[in-house]
């Protein structure tokens, strides 16, 4: 029997965030987020239009049509960011994210960084970079630890 390497905890939750990102309805970026505390998943989120509304898969990307660069003019987008949806899902189910670690496939925009600070998360882990680095100073001031990890392998290994 071949022994497979067991992923460390950060790799494990980053892989889960990558699977969550597959649900995205954004034509530019597929982003997934997983909020975790004590190795327990508290909530997940992916980027896309508000529940029940038409999304970019159906209507096309308004930002592309208007030639708006990534990382700017967030108010033009139909989508809600993955981190925002993770926070919303937690609140809908009465779950506090205080002290949680949030695993996301991209670094946050400044708007998400502010929301994460207000949700009192303690750590943010990612492997991907977004076009906006303004979150770094905010995280430092808010005491949120930021960890950039290598991208986890996309294959899932299991024994038969």
Coordinates of N, CA, C and O in Angstrom, one line a residue:
X1 N 0.8 -1.2 0.0 CA 0.0 0.0 0.0 C 0.9 1.2 0.0 O 1.8 1.4 0.8
X2 N 0.6 2.2 -0.9 CA 1.4 3.4 -1.0 C 0.9 4.4 0.0 O -0.3 4.6 0.1
X3 N 1.8 5.0 0.7 CA 1.4 6.0 1.7 C 1.4 7.4 1.0 O 2.4 7.7 0.3
X4 N 0.4 8.1 1.1 CA 0.3 9.5 0.5 C 0.6 10.5 1.6 O 0.3 10.3 2.8
X5 N 1.1 11.6 1.1 CA 1.4 12.7 2.1 C 0.1 13.4 2.5 O -0.7 13.6 1.7
X6 N 0.0 13.5 3.8 CA -1.2 14.2 4.4 C -1.0 15.7 4.3 O 0.0 16.2 4.8
X7 N -2.0 16.4 3.8 CA -1.8 17.9 3.7 C -1.8 18.5 5.1 O -2.5 18.0 6.0
X8 N -1.0 19.6 5.3 CA -1.1 20.3 6.5 C -2.5 21.0 6.6 O -3.2 21.1 5.6
X9 N -2.8 21.6 7.7 CA -4.1 22.2 7.9 C -4.4 23.3 7.0 O -5.5 23.5 6.5
X10 N -3.4 24.2 6.7 CA -3.6 25.3 5.8 C -3.8 24.8 4.4 O -4.7 25.3 3.7
X11 N -3.1 23.8 4.0 CA -3.3 23.3 2.6 C -4.6 22.7 2.5 O -5.3 22.9 1.5
X12 N -5.1 22.0 3.5 CA -6.4 21.3 3.6 C -7.5 22.3 3.4 O -8.4 22.2 2.5
X13 N -7.5 23.4 4.1 CA -8.6 24.4 4.0 C -8.4 25.3 2.8 O -9.5 25.7 2.2
X14 N -7.2 25.5 2.3 CA -7.1 26.2 1.0 C -7.6 25.4 -0.2 O -8.2 25.9 -1.1
X15 N -7.4 24.1 -0.1 CA -8.0 23.2 -1.1 C -9.6 23.2 -1.0 O -10.2 23.3 -2.1
X16 N -10.1 23.3 0.1 CA -11.6 23.4 0.3 C -12.0 24.7 -0.3 O -13.0 24.8 -1.0
X17 N -11.3 25.8 0.0 CA -11.6 27.1 -0.6 C -11.6 27.1 -2.1 O -12.5 27.7 -2.8
X18 N -10.7 26.3 -2.7 CA -10.6 26.2 -4.1 C -11.8 25.5 -4.7 O -12.4 25.8 -5.8
X19 N -12.3 24.5 -4.0 CA -13.5 23.8 -4.4 C -14.8 24.7 -4.3 O -15.6 24.7 -5.2
X20 N -14.8 25.5 -3.2 CA -15.9 26.4 -3.0 C -15.9 27.4 -4.2 O -17.0 27.8 -4.7
X21 N -14.7 27.8 -4.6 CA -14.6 28.8 -5.8 C -15.3 28.3 -7.0 O -15.7 29.1 -7.9
X22 N -15.4 27.0 -7.2 CA -16.0 26.4 -8.4 C -17.4 26.8 -8.5 O -18.0 26.7 -9.6
X23 N -18.1 27.2 -7.5 CA -19.5 27.7 -7.5 C -19.6 29.1 -8.0 O -20.7 29.6 -8.3
X24 N -18.5 29.8 -8.2 CA -18.6 31.2 -8.6 C -19.3 31.4 -9.9 O -19.2 30.6 -10.8
X25 N -20.0 32.6 -10.0 CA -20.7 32.9 -11.3 C -20.0 34.1 -11.9 O -20.5 34.7 -12.8
X26 N -18.8 34.5 -11.5 CA -18.0 35.6 -12.0 C -17.2 35.1 -13.2 O -16.7 34.0 -13.2
X27 N -17.2 35.9 -14.3 CA -16.5 35.6 -15.5 C -15.0 36.0 -15.4 O -14.2 35.6 -16.2
X28 N -14.6 36.8 -14.4 CA -13.2 37.3 -14.3 C -12.4 36.4 -13.3 O -11.3 36.1 -13.6
X29 N -12.9 36.2 -12.2 CA -12.2 35.5 -11.1 C -13.1 34.5 -10.4 O -14.2 34.9 -10.1
X30 N -12.7 33.3 -10.2 CA -13.4 32.4 -9.3 C -12.7 32.5 -7.9 O -11.6 32.1 -7.8
X31 N -13.4 32.9 -6.9 CA -12.9 33.1 -5.6 C -13.7 32.3 -4.6 O -15.0 32.4 -4.6
X32 N -13.1 31.6 -3.7 CA -13.7 30.9 -2.6 C -13.2 31.3 -1.3 O -12.0 31.6 -1.2
X33 N -14.0 31.2 -0.3 CA -13.6 31.6 1.1 C -14.2 30.5 2.1 O -15.3 30.1 1.9
X34 N -13.4 30.2 3.1 CA -13.8 29.3 4.1 C -13.4 29.9 5.5 O -12.2 30.1 5.7
X35 N -14.3 30.1 6.3 CA -14.0 30.6 7.7 C -13.9 29.4 8.6 O -14.8 28.6 8.6
X36 N -12.9 29.4 9.4 CA -12.6 28.2 10.2 C -12.2 28.7 11.6 O -11.4 29.6 11.8
X37 N -12.6 27.9 12.6 CA -12.1 28.1 14.0 C -12.0 26.8 14.7 O -12.9 25.9 14.6
X38 N -10.9 26.5 15.3 CA -10.6 25.3 16.0 C -10.8 24.1 15.0 O -11.4 23.1 15.4
X39 N -10.3 24.3 13.8 CA -10.4 23.2 12.7 C -11.8 22.9 12.3 O -12.0 21.9 11.7
X40 N -12.8 23.7 12.6 CA -14.2 23.5 12.3 C -14.6 24.6 11.3 O -14.4 25.8 11.5
X41 N -15.2 24.2 10.2 CA -15.7 25.1 9.2 C -16.9 25.8 9.8 O -17.9 25.2 10.2
X42 N -16.9 27.2 9.8 CA -18.0 28.0 10.3 C -18.9 28.5 9.2 O -20.1 28.5 9.3
X43 N -18.3 28.8 8.0 CA -19.1 29.3 6.9 C -18.2 29.2 5.6 O -17.0 29.2 5.7
X44 N -18.8 29.3 4.5 CA -18.1 29.4 3.2 C -18.8 30.5 2.4 O -19.9 30.9 2.6
X45 N -18.1 30.9 1.3 CA -18.7 31.9 0.4 C -17.9 31.9 -0.9 O -16.7 31.5 -0.9
X46 N -18.6 32.2 -2.0 CA -17.9 32.4 -3.3 C -18.5 33.6 -3.9 O -19.5 34.2 -3.5
X47 N -17.8 34.2 -4.9 CA -18.2 35.4 -5.5 C -19.3 35.2 -6.6 O -19.2 34.2 -7.3
X48 N -20.2 36.1 -6.6 CA -21.3 36.0 -7.5 C -22.5 36.9 -7.2 O -22.4 37.5 -6.1
X49 N -23.4 37.0 -8.0 CA -24.6 37.9 -7.8 C -25.4 37.4 -6.6 O -25.3 36.3 -6.1
X50 N -26.1 38.3 -6.0 CA -27.0 38.1 -4.9 C -27.9 36.9 -5.2 O -28.4 36.8 -6.3
X51 N -28.3 36.1 -4.2 CA -29.1 35.0 -4.4 C -30.4 35.3 -5.1 O -31.1 36.3 -4.7
X52 N -30.8 34.6 -6.1 CA -32.0 34.8 -6.8 C -32.0 35.8 -7.9 O -33.0 36.0 -8.6
X53 N -30.9 36.5 -8.0 CA -30.7 37.5 -9.1 C -30.0 37.0 -10.2 O -29.2 36.1 -10.1
X54 N -30.1 37.6 -11.4 CA -29.4 37.2 -12.6 C -27.9 37.5 -12.4 O -27.6 38.5 -11.8
X55 N -27.1 36.6 -12.8 CA -25.6 36.7 -12.6 C -24.9 36.9 -14.0 O -25.5 37.0 -15.0
X56 N -23.6 37.0 -13.9 CA -22.8 37.3 -15.1 C -22.8 36.1 -16.1 O -22.5 36.4 -17.2
X57 N -23.0 34.9 -15.6 CA -23.0 33.8 -16.5 C -24.2 34.0 -17.5 O -24.2 33.6 -18.6
X58 N -25.3 34.6 -17.0 CA -26.5 34.8 -17.7 C -26.5 36.1 -18.5 O -26.9 36.2 -19.7
X59 N -26.0 37.2 -17.8 CA -26.0 38.5 -18.4 C -24.7 39.0 -19.0 O -24.8 40.0 -19.7
X60 N -23.6 38.4 -18.8 CA -22.3 38.9 -19.2 C -21.8 39.8 -18.1 O -22.4 40.2 -17.2
X61 N -20.5 40.1 -18.3 CA -19.8 40.9 -17.3 C -19.9 42.4 -17.6 O -19.3 42.9 -18.6
X62 N -20.6 43.1 -16.7 CA -20.7 44.6 -16.9 C -19.4 45.3 -16.8 O -19.1 46.2 -17.6
X63 N -18.5 44.8 -16.0 CA -17.2 45.4 -15.8 C -16.3 45.3 -17.1 O -15.6 46.2 -17.5
X64 N -16.4 44.1 -17.7 CA -15.7 43.9 -19.0 C -16.3 44.8 -20.1 O -15.6 45.4 -20.8
X65 N -17.6 44.9 -20.1 CA -18.3 45.7 -21.1 C -17.9 47.2 -21.0 O -17.7 47.9 -22.0
X66 N -17.7 47.6 -19.8 CA -17.3 49.0 -19.5 C -15.7 49.2 -19.4 O -15.3 50.3 -19.2
X67 N -15.0 48.1 -19.6 CA -13.5 48.1 -19.6 C -13.0 48.7 -18.3 O -12.0 49.4 -18.3
X68 N -13.6 48.2 -17.2 CA -13.1 48.6 -15.9 C -12.0 47.7 -15.4 O -12.2 46.4 -15.3
X69 N -10.9 48.2 -15.0 CA -9.8 47.3 -14.6 C -10.1 46.6 -13.3 O -10.8 47.1 -12.4
X70 N -9.5 45.4 -13.1 CA -9.6 44.7 -11.9 C -9.1 45.5 -10.7 O -8.1 46.2 -10.8
X71 N -9.8 45.4 -9.5 CA -9.3 46.1 -8.3 C -9.9 47.5 -8.2 O -9.6 48.2 -7.2
X72 N -10.7 47.9 -9.2 CA -11.3 49.3 -9.1 C -12.8 49.2 -9.3 O -13.3 48.3 -9.8
X73 N -13.4 50.3 -8.9 CA -14.8 50.5 -9.1 C -15.7 49.3 -8.7 O -16.6 48.9 -9.5
X74 N -15.5 48.8 -7.5 CA -16.3 47.7 -7.0 C -17.8 47.8 -7.1 O -18.5 46.9 -7.3
X75 N -18.2 49.1 -7.0 CA -19.7 49.3 -7.0 C -20.4 49.0 -8.3 O -21.6 48.8 -8.4
X76 N -19.6 48.9 -9.4 CA -20.1 48.6 -10.7 C -20.5 47.1 -10.9 O -21.3 46.7 -11.6
X77 N -19.8 46.3 -10.1 CA -20.0 44.8 -10.2 C -21.3 44.3 -9.6 O -21.7 44.8 -8.6
X78 N -21.9 43.3 -10.3 CA -23.1 42.7 -9.8 C -22.8 41.8 -8.6 O -23.7 41.4 -7.8
X79 N -21.6 41.3 -8.6 CA -21.2 40.2 -7.6 C -20.9 40.7 -6.2 O -20.6 41.9 -6.0
X80 N -21.1 39.8 -5.3 CA -20.7 39.9 -3.9 C -19.5 39.1 -3.8 O -19.4 38.0 -4.2
X81 N -18.4 39.6 -3.1 CA -17.2 38.9 -3.0 C -17.3 37.7 -2.0 O -18.2 37.6 -1.2
X82 N -16.4 36.7 -2.2 CA -16.4 35.5 -1.5 C -16.4 35.8 0.0 O -17.1 35.1 0.8
X83 N -15.5 36.7 0.5 CA -15.3 37.0 1.9 C -16.6 37.6 2.4 O -17.1 37.2 3.5
X84 N -17.3 38.4 1.6 CA -18.5 39.0 2.1 C -19.6 38.0 2.2 O -20.3 38.0 3.2
X85 N -19.7 37.0 1.3 CA -20.6 36.0 1.4 C -20.4 35.0 2.5 O -21.3 34.6 3.2
X86 N -19.1 34.8 2.9 CA -18.8 34.0 4.1 C -19.3 34.7 5.3 O -19.8 34.0 6.2
X87 N -19.1 36.0 5.4 CA -19.5 36.8 6.6 C -21.1 36.7 6.6 O -21.7 36.5 7.7
X88 N -21.7 36.9 5.5 CA -23.2 36.9 5.4 C -23.7 35.6 5.8 O -24.7 35.5 6.6
X89 N -23.2 34.5 5.3 CA -23.7 33.2 5.6 C -23.5 32.9 7.1 O -24.4 32.3 7.8
X90 N -22.4 33.3 7.7 CA -22.2 33.1 9.2 C -23.3 33.9 9.9 O -23.9 33.3 10.8
X91 N -23.5 35.1 9.5 CA -24.5 35.9 10.3 C -26.0 35.4 10.1 O -26.7 35.4 11.0
X92 N -26.3 34.9 8.9 CA -27.6 34.3 8.7 C -27.9 33.1 9.6 O -29.0 32.8 10.0
X93 N -26.8 32.4 10.0 CA -26.9 31.2 10.8 C -26.5 31.4 12.3 O -26.3 30.5 13.0
X94 N -26.3 32.7 12.6 CA -26.0 33.1 14.0 C -24.6 32.6 14.5 O -24.4 32.3 15.6
X95 N -23.6 32.6 13.5 CA -22.3 32.1 13.9 C -21.3 33.3 13.9 O -21.2 34.0 12.9
X96 N -20.6 33.4 15.0 CA -19.6 34.5 15.1 C -18.3 34.1 14.5 O -17.9 32.9 14.6
X97 N -17.7 35.0 13.7 CA -16.4 34.7 13.1 C -15.2 35.3 14.0 O -14.1 35.2 13.6
X98 N -15.6 35.8 15.1 CA -14.5 36.4 16.0 C -13.5 35.3 16.3 O -13.8 34.2 16.8
X99 N -12.2 35.7 16.1 CA -11.1 34.8 16.3 C -10.9 33.7 15.3 O -10.0 32.9 15.4
X100 N -11.6 33.8 14.2 CA -11.5 32.7 13.1 C -10.4 33.0 12.2 O -9.8 34.1 12.1
X101 N -10.0 32.0 11.5 CA -9.1 32.1 10.3 C -9.9 32.0 9.1 O -10.8 31.2 9.0
X102 N -9.6 32.9 8.1 CA -10.4 32.8 6.8 C -9.4 32.4 5.7 O -8.3 33.1 5.6
X103 N -9.7 31.4 5.1 CA -8.9 30.8 3.9 C -9.6 31.3 2.7 O -10.8 31.0 2.5
X104 N -8.9 32.0 1.8 CA -9.4 32.5 0.6 C -8.5 32.3 -0.6 O -7.3 32.3 -0.4
X105 N -9.0 32.1 -1.8 CA -8.1 31.8 -2.9 C -7.4 33.0 -3.5 O -6.5 32.9 -4.3
X106 N -7.8 34.3 -3.0 CA -7.1 35.5 -3.4 C -7.0 36.4 -2.2 O -7.7 36.3 -1.3
X107 N -6.1 37.4 -2.3 CA -6.0 38.4 -1.3 C -7.2 39.3 -1.4 O -7.9 39.4 -2.4
X108 N -7.6 39.9 -0.3 CA -8.9 40.7 -0.3 C -8.7 42.1 -0.9 O -7.7 42.7 -0.8
X109 N -9.8 42.6 -1.4 CA -9.9 44.0 -1.7 C -10.0 44.8 -0.4 O -10.3 44.2 0.7
X110 N -9.9 46.1 -0.4 CA -9.9 46.9 0.8 C -11.3 46.8 1.4 O -11.4 46.8 2.7
X111 N -12.4 46.7 0.7 CA -13.7 46.7 1.2 C -13.9 45.4 2.1 O -14.4 45.4 3.2
X112 N -13.4 44.2 1.5 CA -13.5 43.0 2.2 C -12.6 43.0 3.5 O -13.0 42.5 4.5
X113 N -11.4 43.6 3.3 CA -10.5 43.7 4.5 C -11.2 44.4 5.6 O -11.0 44.0 6.8
X114 N -11.9 45.5 5.3 CA -12.6 46.3 6.4 C -13.6 45.4 7.1 O -13.8 45.4 8.3
X115 N -14.4 44.6 6.2 CA -15.4 43.8 6.8 C -14.8 42.7 7.6 O -15.4 42.3 8.7
X116 N -13.7 42.1 7.2 CA -13.1 41.0 8.0 C -12.5 41.6 9.3 O -12.6 40.9 10.3
X117 N -12.0 42.8 9.3 CA -11.5 43.4 10.5 C -12.7 43.6 11.5 O -12.6 43.3 12.7
X118 N -13.9 44.1 11.0 CA -15.0 44.2 11.8 C -15.6 42.9 12.3 O -16.2 42.9 13.4
X119 N -15.4 41.9 11.5 CA -15.9 40.5 12.0 C -14.9 39.9 13.0 O -15.2 38.9 13.5
X120 N -13.8 40.6 13.2 CA -12.8 40.3 14.2 C -12.1 39.0 13.9 O -11.8 38.2 14.9
X121 N -11.8 38.7 12.6 CA -11.0 37.5 12.3 C -9.6 37.7 12.8 O -9.2 38.9 13.0
X122 N -8.9 36.7 13.1 CA -7.5 36.8 13.6 C -6.4 36.5 12.6 O -5.3 36.9 12.7
X123 N -6.8 35.8 11.5 CA -5.8 35.3 10.5 C -6.5 35.2 9.1 O -7.6 34.8 9.0
X124 N -5.7 35.6 8.1 CA -6.2 35.5 6.7 C -5.1 34.7 6.0 O -3.9 35.0 6.0
X125 N -5.5 33.6 5.3 CA -4.6 32.7 4.6 C -5.0 32.6 3.1 O -6.2 32.4 2.9
X126 N -4.1 32.8 2.2 CA -4.4 32.7 0.8 C -3.2 32.2 0.0 O -2.0 32.1 0.6
X127 N -3.4 31.8 -1.2 CA -2.3 31.5 -2.1 C -2.3 32.4 -3.4 O -1.4 32.4 -4.2
X128 N -3.4 33.2 -3.6 CA -3.5 34.0 -4.8 C -3.5 35.5 -4.5 O -3.7 35.9 -3.4
X129 N -3.1 36.2 -5.5 CA -3.1 37.7 -5.3 C -4.1 38.4 -6.2 O -4.3 38.0 -7.3
X130 N -4.7 39.4 -5.6 CA -5.7 40.3 -6.2 C -5.0 41.6 -6.6 O -3.9 41.8 -6.1
X131 N -5.6 42.4 -7.3 CA -5.0 43.6 -7.9 C -4.8 44.7 -6.8 O -4.3 45.8 -7.1
X132 N -5.3 44.5 -5.6 CA -5.3 45.6 -4.6 C -4.5 45.1 -3.3 O -4.9 44.1 -2.7
X133 N -3.5 45.9 -3.0 CA -2.7 45.6 -1.8 C -3.0 46.5 -0.6 O -2.3 46.4 0.4
X134 N -4.0 47.3 -0.7 CA -4.3 48.2 0.4 C -4.7 47.5 1.7 O -4.6 48.1 2.8
X135 N -5.1 46.2 1.6 CA -5.5 45.5 2.8 C -4.3 45.3 3.8 O -4.5 45.1 5.0
X136 N -3.1 45.3 3.3 CA -1.9 45.0 4.1 C -1.8 45.9 5.3 O -1.6 45.5 6.5
X137 N -1.9 47.2 5.1 CA -1.8 48.2 6.2 C -3.0 48.1 7.1 O -2.8 48.1 8.4
X138 N -4.2 47.9 6.6 CA -5.3 47.7 7.4 C -5.2 46.4 8.3 O -5.5 46.5 9.5
X139 N -4.8 45.3 7.7 CA -4.6 44.1 8.5 C -3.6 44.3 9.6 O -3.8 43.9 10.7
X140 N -2.5 45.0 9.3 CA -1.5 45.3 10.3 C -2.1 46.1 11.5 O -1.9 45.7 12.6
X141 N -2.8 47.1 11.1 CA -3.4 48.0 12.2 C -4.4 47.2 13.0 O -4.5 47.4 14.2
X142 N -5.2 46.3 12.3 CA -6.2 45.6 13.0 C -5.7 44.3 13.7 O -6.5 43.7 14.4
X143 N -4.4 44.0 13.6 CA -3.9 42.9 14.2 C -4.3 41.5 13.6 O -4.3 40.5 14.2
X144 N -4.6 41.6 12.3 CA -4.9 40.4 11.6 C -3.6 39.8 10.9 O -3.0 40.5 10.1
X145 N -3.3 38.6 11.3 CA -2.1 37.9 10.7 C -2.4 37.5 9.3 O -3.5 36.9 9.0
X146 N -1.5 37.8 8.4 CA -1.6 37.5 6.9 C -0.6 36.5 6.5 O 0.6 36.7 6.8
X147 N -1.0 35.4 5.9 CA -0.1 34.3 5.5 C -0.4 34.0 4.0 O -1.5 33.6 3.6
X148 N 0.7 34.2 3.2 CA 0.6 33.8 1.8 C 1.3 32.4 1.7 O 2.5 32.3 2.0
X149 N 0.5 31.5 1.3 CA 1.0 30.1 1.2 C 1.2 29.7 -0.3 O 0.6 30.3 -1.2
X150 N 1.9 28.6 -0.5 CA 2.0 28.1 -1.9 C 0.6 27.6 -2.3 O -0.2 27.1 -1.5
X151 N 0.3 27.6 -3.6 CA -0.9 27.1 -4.1 C -1.0 25.5 -3.8 O 0.0 24.9 -4.2
X152 N -2.0 25.0 -3.2 CA -2.0 23.6 -3.0 C -2.3 22.8 -4.3 O -2.8 23.4 -5.2
X153 N -1.8 21.6 -4.3 CA -2.1 20.8 -5.5 C -3.6 20.6 -5.8 O -4.3 20.5 -4.8
X154 N -4.0 20.6 -7.0 CA -5.4 20.5 -7.3 C -5.9 19.1 -7.3 O -7.1 18.9 -7.1
X155 N -5.0 18.1 -7.4 CA -5.5 16.8 -7.3 C -5.8 16.4 -5.9 O -5.3 16.9 -4.9
X156 N -6.8 15.5 -5.8 CA -7.2 15.0 -4.5 C -6.7 13.6 -4.4 O -7.0 12.8 -5.3
X157 N -6.0 13.3 -3.3 CA -5.4 11.9 -3.2 C -6.2 11.2 -2.1 O -6.5 11.8 -1.0
X158 N -6.5 10.0 -2.4 CA -7.2 9.1 -1.4 C -6.9 7.7 -1.7 O -6.6 7.3 -2.8
X159 N -6.9 6.9 -0.7 CA -6.7 5.5 -0.9 C -8.0 4.8 -1.2 O -9.0 5.1 -0.7
X160 N -7.9 3.8 -2.1 CA -9.1 3.0 -2.5 C -9.4 1.9 -1.5 O -8.5 1.4 -0.8

